[in-house]
Coordinates of C-alpha atoms in Angstrom, one line a residue:
Chain D
M16 CA 8.4 -25.9 2.1
R17 CA 8.4 -25.6 5.8
T18 CA 6.6 -23.7 8.5
I19 CA 8.2 -22.6 11.6
V20 CA 6.2 -21.9 14.7
N21 CA 8.0 -20.0 17.4
S22 CA 6.3 -19.7 20.7
D23 CA 9.2 -18.3 22.5
I24 CA 12.2 -16.7 21.1
F25 CA 14.5 -19.6 21.9
E26 CA 12.3 -22.4 20.8
L27 CA 11.2 -23.3 17.3
V28 CA 8.7 -25.9 16.3
D29 CA 9.4 -27.1 12.8
F30 CA 6.3 -27.6 10.6
G31 CA 8.4 -29.0 7.8
V32 CA 6.4 -30.9 5.3
A33 CA 7.7 -34.4 4.8
G34 CA 6.9 -37.5 2.8
G35 CA 4.5 -36.1 0.3
E36 CA 2.3 -34.5 3.0
S37 CA 0.6 -31.3 1.9
L38 CA 0.8 -28.1 3.9
N39 CA -2.9 -28.3 4.6
Q40 CA -2.5 -31.9 5.9
R41 CA 0.4 -30.8 8.0
L42 CA -1.6 -27.9 9.5
K43 CA -4.5 -30.1 10.2
S44 CA -2.4 -32.6 12.1
A45 CA -0.7 -29.8 14.0
Y46 CA -4.2 -28.7 15.0
R47 CA -5.1 -32.2 16.1
D48 CA -1.9 -32.4 18.1
L49 CA -3.0 -29.4 20.2
D50 CA -6.1 -31.4 21.3
I51 CA -8.4 -28.4 21.4
K52 CA -12.0 -28.0 20.1
Y53 CA -12.3 -25.0 17.8
P54 CA -14.1 -26.0 14.6
K55 CA -13.7 -22.5 13.1
F56 CA -10.1 -23.5 12.5
Y57 CA -11.2 -25.5 9.4
K58 CA -12.9 -22.5 7.9
M59 CA -9.8 -20.4 8.0
D60 CA -7.4 -19.7 5.1
T61 CA -3.9 -21.1 5.2
F62 CA -2.6 -17.7 6.5
C63 CA -4.9 -17.6 9.5
K64 CA -4.4 -21.3 10.2
V65 CA -0.6 -20.8 10.4
G66 CA -1.1 -17.7 12.6
F67 CA -3.7 -19.4 14.8
L68 CA -1.5 -22.4 15.5
T69 CA 1.5 -20.2 16.4
M70 CA -0.6 -18.2 18.8
E71 CA -1.9 -21.4 20.4
H72 CA 1.7 -22.5 21.1
L73 CA 2.5 -19.0 22.4
M74 CA -0.5 -19.0 24.7
I75 CA 0.4 -22.4 26.2
K76 CA 3.9 -21.1 27.1
A77 CA 2.8 -17.6 28.1
P78 CA -0.9 -17.4 28.7
V79 CA -2.3 -13.9 28.7
S80 CA -3.3 -12.9 32.1
F81 CA -3.7 -9.3 31.3
D82 CA -6.8 -7.0 30.9
P83 CA -8.1 -8.0 27.4
A84 CA -8.8 -4.4 26.6
K85 CA -5.2 -3.5 27.4
T86 CA -3.7 -6.3 25.4
G87 CA -2.7 -5.6 21.8
I88 CA -1.7 -7.6 18.7
F89 CA 0.9 -6.2 16.2
L90 CA 1.9 -8.2 13.2
V91 CA 4.1 -7.4 10.2
N92 CA 4.9 -9.1 6.9
Q93 CA 6.1 -8.3 3.4
Y94 CA 3.4 -9.9 1.2
S95 CA 0.1 -9.2 2.9
S96 CA -2.6 -11.8 2.3
I97 CA -1.2 -12.7 -1.2
D98 CA -1.8 -16.4 -1.0
T99 CA -5.6 -16.0 -0.5
D100 CA -5.7 -12.9 -2.8
L101 CA -4.5 -15.3 -5.6
A102 CA -7.1 -17.9 -4.6
F103 CA -9.9 -15.3 -4.7
H104 CA -8.6 -14.0 -8.0
R105 CA -8.7 -17.5 -9.4
S106 CA -12.3 -17.9 -8.1
Y107 CA -13.6 -15.3 -10.6
S108 CA -11.1 -15.4 -13.4
L109 CA -10.4 -19.0 -14.1
H110 CA -13.4 -19.6 -16.3
E111 CA -15.9 -17.4 -18.1
E112 CA -18.7 -18.4 -15.8
S113 CA -16.8 -18.8 -12.5
L114 CA -18.2 -17.0 -9.5
A115 CA -16.3 -14.9 -7.0
S116 CA -16.1 -16.7 -3.7
P117 CA -17.3 -14.7 -0.7
G118 CA -15.7 -17.2 1.7
L119 CA -12.3 -16.4 0.2
F120 CA -12.9 -12.7 -0.2
V121 CA -13.3 -12.1 3.5
Y122 CA -9.8 -13.5 4.0
T123 CA -8.1 -11.1 1.5
L124 CA -6.9 -8.8 4.2
P125 CA -4.0 -9.6 6.5
N126 CA -5.6 -8.1 9.6
I127 CA -8.3 -10.8 9.5
L128 CA -5.7 -12.9 11.3
I129 CA -5.7 -10.3 14.1
G130 CA -9.5 -10.6 14.1
E131 CA -9.3 -14.4 14.4
L132 CA -6.7 -14.2 17.2
A133 CA -8.8 -11.6 19.0
I134 CA -11.9 -13.7 18.8
R135 CA -10.1 -16.9 20.0
H136 CA -8.4 -15.2 22.9
K137 CA -10.9 -12.4 23.6
I138 CA -8.3 -9.7 23.1
T139 CA -9.7 -6.2 22.4
G140 CA -6.9 -3.7 22.7
E141 CA -5.1 -1.5 20.2
H142 CA -3.6 -3.5 17.3
G143 CA -2.4 -3.3 13.8
F144 CA -1.1 -5.1 10.7
F145 CA 1.9 -3.5 8.9
I146 CA 3.6 -4.3 5.6
L147 CA 7.3 -3.7 5.5
S148 CA 9.7 -3.9 2.6
D149 CA 12.4 -5.7 4.6
F150 CA 11.0 -6.5 8.0
Q151 CA 12.8 -3.4 9.1
S152 CA 11.0 -0.8 11.0
D153 CA 12.1 0.8 14.2
F154 CA 8.8 2.7 14.0
I155 CA 6.6 -0.4 14.8
Y156 CA 8.9 -1.3 17.8
L157 CA 8.8 2.3 19.1
Y158 CA 5.0 2.5 18.6
V159 CA 4.4 -0.6 20.7
K160 CA 7.0 0.6 23.2
S161 CA 5.1 4.0 23.5
L162 CA 1.8 2.1 24.0
L163 CA 3.3 0.1 26.9
D164 CA 5.2 3.1 28.4
S165 CA 2.1 5.2 28.4
N166 CA -0.1 2.4 29.9
V167 CA -2.4 2.4 26.9
L168 CA -1.5 -1.3 26.9
D169 CA -0.3 -3.7 29.6
A170 CA 0.8 -6.4 27.1
A171 CA 1.3 -6.9 23.4
I172 CA 1.8 -9.8 21.1
L173 CA 4.3 -9.0 18.4
G174 CA 4.9 -11.2 15.4
T175 CA 5.1 -11.9 11.8
C176 CA 3.1 -14.3 9.5
E177 CA 3.9 -14.9 5.9
V178 CA 2.5 -17.4 3.4
F179 CA 3.9 -16.7 0.0
Q180 CA 5.0 -19.2 -2.7
D181 CA 7.1 -21.7 -0.8
E182 CA 7.7 -19.5 2.2
V183 CA 5.5 -20.3 5.2
L184 CA 6.7 -18.8 8.4
C185 CA 5.2 -17.4 11.5
A186 CA 6.7 -16.2 14.8
M187 CA 5.1 -14.5 17.8
K188 CA 6.2 -13.2 21.1
L189 CA 4.4 -11.7 24.1
V190 CA 5.8 -8.5 25.7
S191 CA 4.5 -6.7 28.7
S192 CA 5.2 -3.6 30.7
A193 CA 5.3 -5.8 33.8
S194 CA 8.3 -7.8 32.6
V195 CA 11.8 -6.5 32.6
L196 CA 11.3 -4.0 29.8
D197 CA 14.6 -3.6 28.1
E198 CA 15.3 -7.3 27.6
S199 CA 11.8 -8.2 26.6
L200 CA 11.4 -5.3 24.2
S201 CA 14.8 -5.9 22.6
F202 CA 12.9 -8.5 20.6
D203 CA 13.4 -6.8 17.2
L204 CA 11.1 -7.5 14.3
S205 CA 14.0 -7.0 11.9
K206 CA 15.7 -10.0 13.4
F207 CA 13.0 -12.5 12.4
K208 CA 14.4 -13.7 9.2
E209 CA 17.9 -13.7 10.6
W210 CA 17.2 -15.9 13.5
I211 CA 15.0 -18.2 11.5
K212 CA 17.9 -18.7 9.1
K213 CA 20.3 -19.3 12.0
S214 CA 18.3 -21.8 13.9
P215 CA 19.3 -25.4 13.3
Q216 CA 15.8 -26.3 12.2
G217 CA 15.5 -23.2 10.1
R218 CA 15.4 -22.8 6.3
Chain I
M25 CA 6.1 21.9 27.4
A26 CA 6.1 24.7 24.8
E27 CA 9.3 26.2 23.6
E28 CA 9.7 28.8 21.0
N29 CA 12.5 28.7 18.4
E30 CA 13.1 30.2 15.0
S31 CA 10.9 27.6 13.3
G32 CA 7.8 28.0 15.5
I33 CA 6.4 26.7 18.7
V34 CA 7.4 23.2 19.6
N35 CA 5.1 21.4 22.0
Q36 CA 6.6 18.2 23.3
G37 CA 3.9 15.5 23.6
K38 CA 1.4 17.4 21.5
V39 CA 0.4 16.5 17.9
F40 CA -0.9 19.0 15.3
I41 CA -2.3 18.6 11.8
S42 CA -0.7 21.5 9.9
G43 CA -1.0 20.5 6.3
Q44 CA -3.4 18.5 4.2
H45 CA -4.2 17.5 0.6
M46 CA -6.9 15.3 -0.9
I47 CA -7.9 13.7 -4.1
S48 CA -11.2 11.9 -4.7
A49 CA -14.0 11.7 -7.3
L50 CA -14.7 15.3 -6.4
G51 CA -11.3 16.7 -7.5
F52 CA -7.7 17.2 -6.9
S53 CA -7.7 20.1 -4.4
I54 CA -9.3 21.0 -1.1
G55 CA -11.1 23.9 -2.9
D56 CA -12.8 21.4 -5.4
H57 CA -14.0 19.4 -2.4
V58 CA -15.4 22.4 -0.5
D59 CA -17.3 23.5 -3.6
S60 CA -18.9 20.1 -3.9
F61 CA -19.8 19.9 -0.2
N62 CA -21.4 23.4 -0.3
C63 CA -23.5 22.4 -3.3
G64 CA -24.3 18.9 -1.9
K65 CA -22.8 17.4 -5.1
S66 CA -21.8 13.8 -5.1
G67 CA -18.9 12.4 -7.0
I68 CA -20.6 8.9 -7.3
S69 CA -21.5 7.9 -10.8
K70 CA -22.5 4.7 -12.6
E71 CA -19.5 3.0 -14.3
N72 CA -19.7 0.1 -16.7
Y73 CA -17.1 -2.6 -16.4
S74 CA -16.7 -5.7 -18.5
F75 CA -18.1 -7.8 -15.7
D76 CA -20.9 -5.5 -14.4
S77 CA -21.8 -1.9 -13.8
Y78 CA -21.6 -0.2 -10.4
W79 CA -22.1 3.2 -8.7
V80 CA -18.6 4.3 -7.7
G81 CA -16.6 7.3 -6.8
K82 CA -14.0 7.4 -9.6
I83 CA -11.1 9.8 -9.8
S84 CA -11.0 11.6 -13.2
D85 CA -8.5 9.9 -15.6
E86 CA -8.0 13.1 -17.5
K87 CA -7.1 15.1 -14.4
L88 CA -4.9 12.4 -13.2
H89 CA -3.1 12.3 -16.5
A90 CA -2.4 16.0 -16.3
E91 CA -1.2 15.8 -12.7
R92 CA 1.1 12.9 -13.7
K93 CA 2.7 15.1 -16.3
F94 CA 3.0 18.1 -14.1
H95 CA 4.7 16.2 -11.3
K96 CA 6.8 14.1 -13.7
I97 CA 5.6 10.9 -12.3
P98 CA 7.4 7.9 -13.8
R99 CA 5.4 6.0 -16.5
A100 CA 5.9 2.7 -14.6
F101 CA 4.1 4.0 -11.6
S102 CA 0.7 2.5 -11.1
R103 CA -2.5 4.6 -10.5
L104 CA -2.1 4.1 -6.8
E105 CA 1.6 5.0 -6.7
A106 CA 1.0 8.0 -8.9
L107 CA -1.8 9.3 -6.7
S108 CA 0.3 8.9 -3.6
A109 CA 3.3 10.7 -5.1
I110 CA 1.1 13.5 -6.5
S111 CA -0.6 14.0 -3.2
I112 CA 2.6 14.0 -1.1
L113 CA 4.4 16.4 -3.5
T114 CA 1.4 18.8 -3.6
L115 CA 1.3 18.7 0.2
R116 CA 5.0 19.5 0.4
G117 CA 4.4 22.6 -1.7
M118 CA 1.6 23.7 0.5
V119 CA 3.3 23.4 3.9
K120 CA 5.1 26.6 4.9
E121 CA 8.8 26.9 3.8
N122 CA 8.6 23.8 1.7
L123 CA 9.1 20.6 3.7
S124 CA 12.3 18.8 3.2
L125 CA 10.9 15.3 2.5
Q126 CA 14.1 13.4 3.0
S127 CA 14.1 13.0 6.7
I128 CA 10.4 12.8 7.3
P129 CA 8.9 9.4 8.2
V130 CA 6.1 8.5 5.7
F131 CA 3.3 6.2 6.6
L132 CA 1.1 4.8 3.9
A133 CA -2.4 3.4 4.6
S134 CA -3.8 1.0 1.9
T135 CA -5.9 -2.1 1.9
K136 CA -5.2 -3.7 -1.5
G137 CA -2.5 -1.7 -3.3
N138 CA -2.1 -2.7 -7.0
I139 CA -4.2 -5.8 -6.6
D140 CA -5.5 -5.8 -10.2
A141 CA -2.0 -6.3 -11.4
I142 CA -2.4 -10.1 -10.7
P143 CA -2.1 -11.5 -14.2
H144 CA -4.8 -13.7 -15.6
H145 CA -4.1 -17.4 -15.1
G146 CA -0.8 -16.4 -13.7
A147 CA 0.8 -17.8 -10.6
A148 CA 1.8 -14.2 -9.9
S149 CA 5.1 -13.6 -8.5
K150 CA 5.0 -10.2 -10.2
E151 CA 6.6 -7.8 -7.8
H152 CA 4.5 -4.8 -8.4
I153 CA 1.4 -6.4 -6.9
H154 CA 2.8 -6.0 -3.4
L155 CA 2.3 -2.9 -1.2
S156 CA 5.9 -3.4 0.0
H157 CA 7.0 -2.8 -3.6
S158 CA 4.9 0.4 -3.9
A159 CA 6.4 1.5 -0.6
Q160 CA 9.9 1.0 -2.0
R161 CA 9.0 2.9 -5.2
L162 CA 7.7 5.9 -3.3
K163 CA 10.7 5.9 -1.1
S164 CA 13.1 6.0 -4.0
F165 CA 11.1 8.5 -6.1
L166 CA 10.7 10.9 -3.2
S167 CA 14.3 10.3 -2.0
L168 CA 13.2 9.4 1.4
Q169 CA 15.6 8.4 4.1
H170 CA 13.3 6.0 5.9
D171 CA 11.4 3.0 4.6
V172 CA 7.7 3.8 4.0
T173 CA 5.7 1.8 6.6
V174 CA 2.4 0.5 5.3
V175 CA -0.6 0.1 7.5
C176 CA -2.8 -2.6 6.1
N177 CA -5.7 -3.0 8.5
A178 CA -8.9 -2.9 6.4
C179 CA -11.1 0.1 6.5
T180 CA -9.5 1.5 9.7
S181 CA -6.1 1.7 8.0
G182 CA -6.3 5.4 7.4
L183 CA -7.1 6.4 11.0
Q184 CA -4.7 3.8 12.3
A185 CA -1.8 5.2 10.3
I186 CA -2.6 8.7 11.7
I187 CA -2.7 7.2 15.2
L188 CA 0.6 5.3 14.7
A189 CA 2.3 8.5 13.6
A190 CA 0.6 10.6 16.3
R191 CA 1.7 8.2 19.1
L192 CA 5.3 8.3 17.9
I193 CA 5.2 12.1 17.9
Q194 CA 3.5 12.2 21.3
A195 CA 6.2 9.9 22.8
N196 CA 8.8 12.2 21.2
H197 CA 10.3 9.4 19.1
I198 CA 9.8 11.6 16.0
T199 CA 8.8 15.2 15.6
E200 CA 6.9 15.2 12.3
A201 CA 5.4 12.7 9.9
I202 CA 3.5 12.4 6.6
V203 CA 0.5 10.1 6.5
C204 CA -1.0 9.2 3.1
G205 CA -4.1 7.0 2.7
V206 CA -4.8 5.6 -0.7
D207 CA -6.9 2.9 -2.5
V208 CA -8.1 2.7 -6.1
L209 CA -11.1 1.0 -7.7
S210 CA -10.2 -2.5 -8.7
E211 CA -12.1 -5.5 -10.3
F212 CA -10.8 -7.4 -7.3
T213 CA -12.6 -5.3 -4.6
L214 CA -15.7 -4.6 -6.8
R215 CA -16.2 -8.3 -7.4
G216 CA -15.4 -9.0 -3.7
F217 CA -18.0 -6.7 -2.2
S218 CA -20.4 -7.6 -4.9
C219 CA -20.2 -11.3 -4.0
L220 CA -20.8 -10.4 -0.4
Q221 CA -24.0 -8.7 -1.6
A222 CA -22.7 -5.5 0.0
M223 CA -22.8 -3.2 -3.1
A224 CA -25.7 -0.7 -3.3
K225 CA -27.9 -0.6 -6.4
V226 CA -28.0 3.2 -6.1
P227 CA -25.5 5.8 -4.7
C228 CA -25.0 4.8 -1.1
Q229 CA -27.4 6.2 1.6
P230 CA -25.7 6.1 5.0
F231 CA -28.1 5.9 7.9
D232 CA -31.2 6.0 5.6
E233 CA -34.1 3.6 5.8
A234 CA -33.6 2.5 2.2
R235 CA -29.8 2.0 2.5
N236 CA -28.7 -1.3 0.9
G237 CA -24.9 -1.3 0.8
I238 CA -21.8 0.6 -0.1
S239 CA -20.6 2.5 -3.1
L240 CA -16.9 1.9 -3.5
G241 CA -14.7 4.9 -4.2
E242 CA -11.1 5.7 -4.8
G243 CA -9.2 8.4 -3.0
C244 CA -5.8 9.6 -1.9
A245 CA -5.4 11.9 1.1
T246 CA -2.2 13.2 2.8
I247 CA -1.7 15.0 6.1
Y248 CA 1.4 16.5 7.7
L249 CA 1.6 16.0 11.4
S250 CA 4.1 17.7 13.8
N251 CA 4.7 18.8 17.3
N252 CA 4.9 22.4 16.1
S253 CA 1.8 24.4 16.7
S254 CA 2.5 27.2 14.2
D255 CA 0.1 27.0 11.2
A256 CA -1.8 24.2 13.0
I257 CA -5.2 23.5 11.6
A258 CA -6.3 21.0 14.3
Q259 CA -4.8 19.3 17.3
I260 CA -5.2 15.5 17.9
V261 CA -6.2 15.4 21.5
G262 CA -7.4 11.8 21.8
M263 CA -7.1 8.5 19.9
G264 CA -8.2 5.0 20.4
V265 CA -8.1 1.6 18.6
S266 CA -10.0 -1.5 19.6
N267 CA -11.0 -4.9 18.3
D268 CA -14.6 -6.3 18.6
A269 CA -13.2 -9.8 19.1
N270 CA -16.6 -10.9 17.8
H271 CA -16.7 -11.6 14.0
I272 CA -14.1 -11.3 11.2
S273 CA -16.4 -9.6 8.6
G274 CA -19.4 -8.3 10.6
P275 CA -19.5 -5.6 13.2
S276 CA -20.4 -6.3 16.8
R277 CA -24.2 -5.9 17.2
T278 CA -23.8 -3.9 20.4
G279 CA -21.0 -1.6 19.1
S280 CA -18.9 -2.7 22.1
G281 CA -15.6 -2.3 20.2
L282 CA -16.4 1.2 19.0
I283 CA -17.6 2.2 22.5
Q284 CA -14.2 0.9 23.9
A285 CA -12.2 2.9 21.2
I286 CA -14.1 6.1 21.9
R287 CA -13.8 5.7 25.7
S288 CA -10.1 5.2 25.4
A289 CA -9.8 8.3 23.3
V290 CA -12.0 10.8 25.1
D291 CA -13.0 11.6 28.6
L292 CA -16.7 12.3 27.7
D293 CA -17.3 14.0 31.1
S294 CA -14.7 16.7 30.4
I295 CA -15.0 17.3 26.6
H296 CA -18.1 18.4 24.8
I297 CA -18.1 17.0 21.2
D298 CA -19.7 19.4 18.7
Y299 CA -19.7 17.1 15.7
I300 CA -19.2 13.4 14.8
N301 CA -17.8 12.5 11.5
A302 CA -19.0 8.9 11.4
H303 CA -17.9 5.9 9.4
G304 CA -21.4 5.4 7.9
T305 CA -20.8 3.0 5.1
A306 CA -24.5 2.5 4.4
T307 CA -24.5 -1.3 5.0
K308 CA -27.4 -2.4 7.3
Y309 CA -25.1 -3.7 10.0
N310 CA -22.4 -1.0 10.1
D311 CA -24.8 1.9 10.4
E312 CA -26.9 0.1 13.0
M313 CA -23.8 -0.8 15.0
E314 CA -22.7 2.9 15.1
A315 CA -26.2 4.0 16.2
Q316 CA -26.0 1.5 19.1
A317 CA -22.5 2.7 20.1
F318 CA -23.3 6.4 20.0
N319 CA -26.5 5.9 22.0
A320 CA -24.7 3.8 24.6
L321 CA -22.4 6.8 25.1
N322 CA -25.2 9.3 25.1
L323 CA -23.9 11.0 21.9
Q324 CA -27.1 10.6 19.9
H325 CA -27.9 14.4 20.1
I326 CA -24.6 15.5 18.6
P327 CA -24.8 16.5 14.9
L328 CA -23.4 13.6 12.8
N329 CA -22.7 12.9 9.2
S330 CA -21.1 10.4 6.9
M331 CA -19.0 11.7 4.0
K332 CA -19.4 8.4 2.0
G333 CA -22.3 9.9 0.0
Y334 CA -19.8 12.4 -1.5
W335 CA -17.0 10.0 -2.6
G336 CA -18.0 6.5 -1.8
H337 CA -16.1 4.1 0.5
T338 CA -12.5 4.7 -0.2
L339 CA -11.3 1.8 2.1
G340 CA -7.7 2.5 3.2
A341 CA -7.9 6.2 2.3
A342 CA -11.2 6.8 4.1
G343 CA -9.8 7.6 7.5
V344 CA -7.4 10.2 6.2
L345 CA -9.8 11.6 3.6
E346 CA -12.5 12.0 6.2
T347 CA -10.2 13.4 8.9
I348 CA -9.4 16.2 6.4
A349 CA -13.1 16.7 5.7
A350 CA -13.6 17.0 9.5
T351 CA -10.9 19.7 9.9
I352 CA -12.3 21.6 6.9
A353 CA -15.7 21.5 8.6
M354 CA -14.1 23.1 11.6
Q355 CA -12.4 25.8 9.5
Q356 CA -15.6 26.5 7.5
E357 CA -17.8 26.2 10.6
T358 CA -20.1 24.0 8.6
I359 CA -21.4 20.5 9.2
W360 CA -22.4 19.4 5.7
K361 CA -25.5 17.5 4.8
S362 CA -25.1 13.7 5.2
L363 CA -25.6 13.0 1.5
G364 CA -28.1 10.2 0.7
Y365 CA -29.9 10.6 4.1
E366 CA -33.6 11.3 4.0
N367 CA -35.5 8.9 6.2
H368 CA -34.0 7.8 9.5
G369 CA -33.1 4.1 9.1
V370 CA -31.4 2.9 12.2
S371 CA -33.2 1.6 15.3
R372 CA -31.8 4.3 17.7
P373 CA -32.0 8.1 17.4
L374 CA -29.0 9.9 15.8
A375 CA -28.7 13.6 14.9
V376 CA -27.8 12.9 11.2
T377 CA -27.6 16.2 9.3
D378 CA -30.2 16.2 6.5
T379 CA -29.2 19.7 5.6
S380 CA -25.9 21.5 6.0
V381 CA -25.7 23.6 9.2
K382 CA -23.5 26.4 10.2
R383 CA -22.0 26.1 13.6
K384 CA -18.7 26.7 15.5
I385 CA -16.9 23.4 16.1
S386 CA -14.4 23.2 18.9
H387 CA -14.2 19.4 19.1
C388 CA -14.9 16.8 16.4
L389 CA -14.9 13.0 16.9
K390 CA -13.9 11.0 13.8
T391 CA -14.6 7.2 13.8
S392 CA -13.9 4.2 11.5
S393 CA -14.7 0.5 11.8
G394 CA -13.7 -2.3 9.5
F395 CA -13.3 -6.0 8.7
G396 CA -11.3 -7.9 11.2
G397 CA -13.3 -6.3 14.0
S398 CA -11.2 -3.1 14.0
N399 CA -12.4 0.2 15.4
A400 CA -10.5 3.5 15.5
C401 CA -11.2 7.0 16.4
L402 CA -9.6 10.4 16.7
M403 CA -10.6 13.4 18.8
L404 CA -9.8 16.6 17.0
K405 CA -9.6 20.1 18.5
N406 CA -10.0 23.2 16.4
C407 CA -6.8 25.3 16.6
A408 CA -8.7 28.4 15.6
S409 CA -11.1 28.3 18.5

């Protein structure tokens, strides 16, 4: 199992779990390495922890200096919030008398990650979480492009986050209408899996 | 820029709703729904489950069975997939000159898909739990050329799917789209909202003093959007999406996110809103937040209702289902009674309709808010006025 954090399209931070370390331990130590104080991190589910850490790395490299109301967050994946869905399902189905966990239920939507990122970075613009069959959608790319072109947004964070079985991956990128548009926007969500596979540290 | 051709009037940059279909506890056709609205009849009833009983808006199993047969829906299709397919196929038959589905982009809004397919005690790698799998099934059954894009953004999913499609049409990336919002009742969500103490002990009472939570419902609603104004029911003249950046499961106390979404969608100085079709879930915090936002924008005198008292909170379907309800209100020149509302129960004034009123509606504001801090709204213009 390994987690890859990509804060810029050319750089990957490998979150590979080594030497019997659990994913949770690995995420905690990655959080400590960041040297920030954000106790809410410990309350998050694995999915949001992974997304939160990725965003922190992205913000170090490319801090958002845009109008928060004109900054958006757009994330895609294939398996929604399945890891936490299964945990919540276990909370009420494992034993006859077991009680459903409200703390887990609130994390059983993938856009909760967008909410966590919005709170942490005070981003309030248009956003959305989309589920794609094969990470392939020109529509999401064209949608974000139209928001930037029409000045609804000045900047957008695009990315994917997936926590499913032994797949734990997350990648994000900041695009803005102020940057050289074509190159910046050529970041293609459908290429995620491909370049993660190709990278020397990739799966 | 309007341009007439043999298939109608194409208006680049404009977005029209020109076909719609809905399924809820009230029935399988728009006519069924109008009848219930006119009689003030709710589809919410008490259902007994093995784990508890709840007031819910449940779609009739018998009618669904008949519709499945009629449309030759594959046996393997889940309730959610069957409803989506039935609604899309019915819509196709209703739109003039039968739509050719193949090339039309389809956007699906849903929060939990087939979530109850998680097997007991199973590690669950079962494919059919996933919304991406349902999307693939619909694509192949309907012989679509494009993948179905799923919007999964809590209770604003429906409106956000409409906005995604509308922005693509506005920017001329596509010329038409189908948007389907769907969610079904599941043990998973019933138990979830129940453990949050968010389920009402009686049918939900939006904006009422005695309101104590939501009634969950199931629904499936489909609209056809295009840049062609012939047969248009309504035009989408404004849209906005925002995030509270405040709390993951509670709305902002001040309504700041909803205010931002409405401001980005509408220039309130130049458009007079005749009717607000609100989110109105009947939780203490949601309804209070909406009252704060509408007052901050000086919209407290505009007739407002919540449709949740008719069919419950249908989650991912709500935005599409209620947008259709808003366009029917325009067509019928009626703002229906906000079912469940008797005594004003929010701290600020609002013109909640305690009885159905007849009036011409030129502009209607439709809003939604949800977990994750999302807010979305649409400004609809009556094409008949």
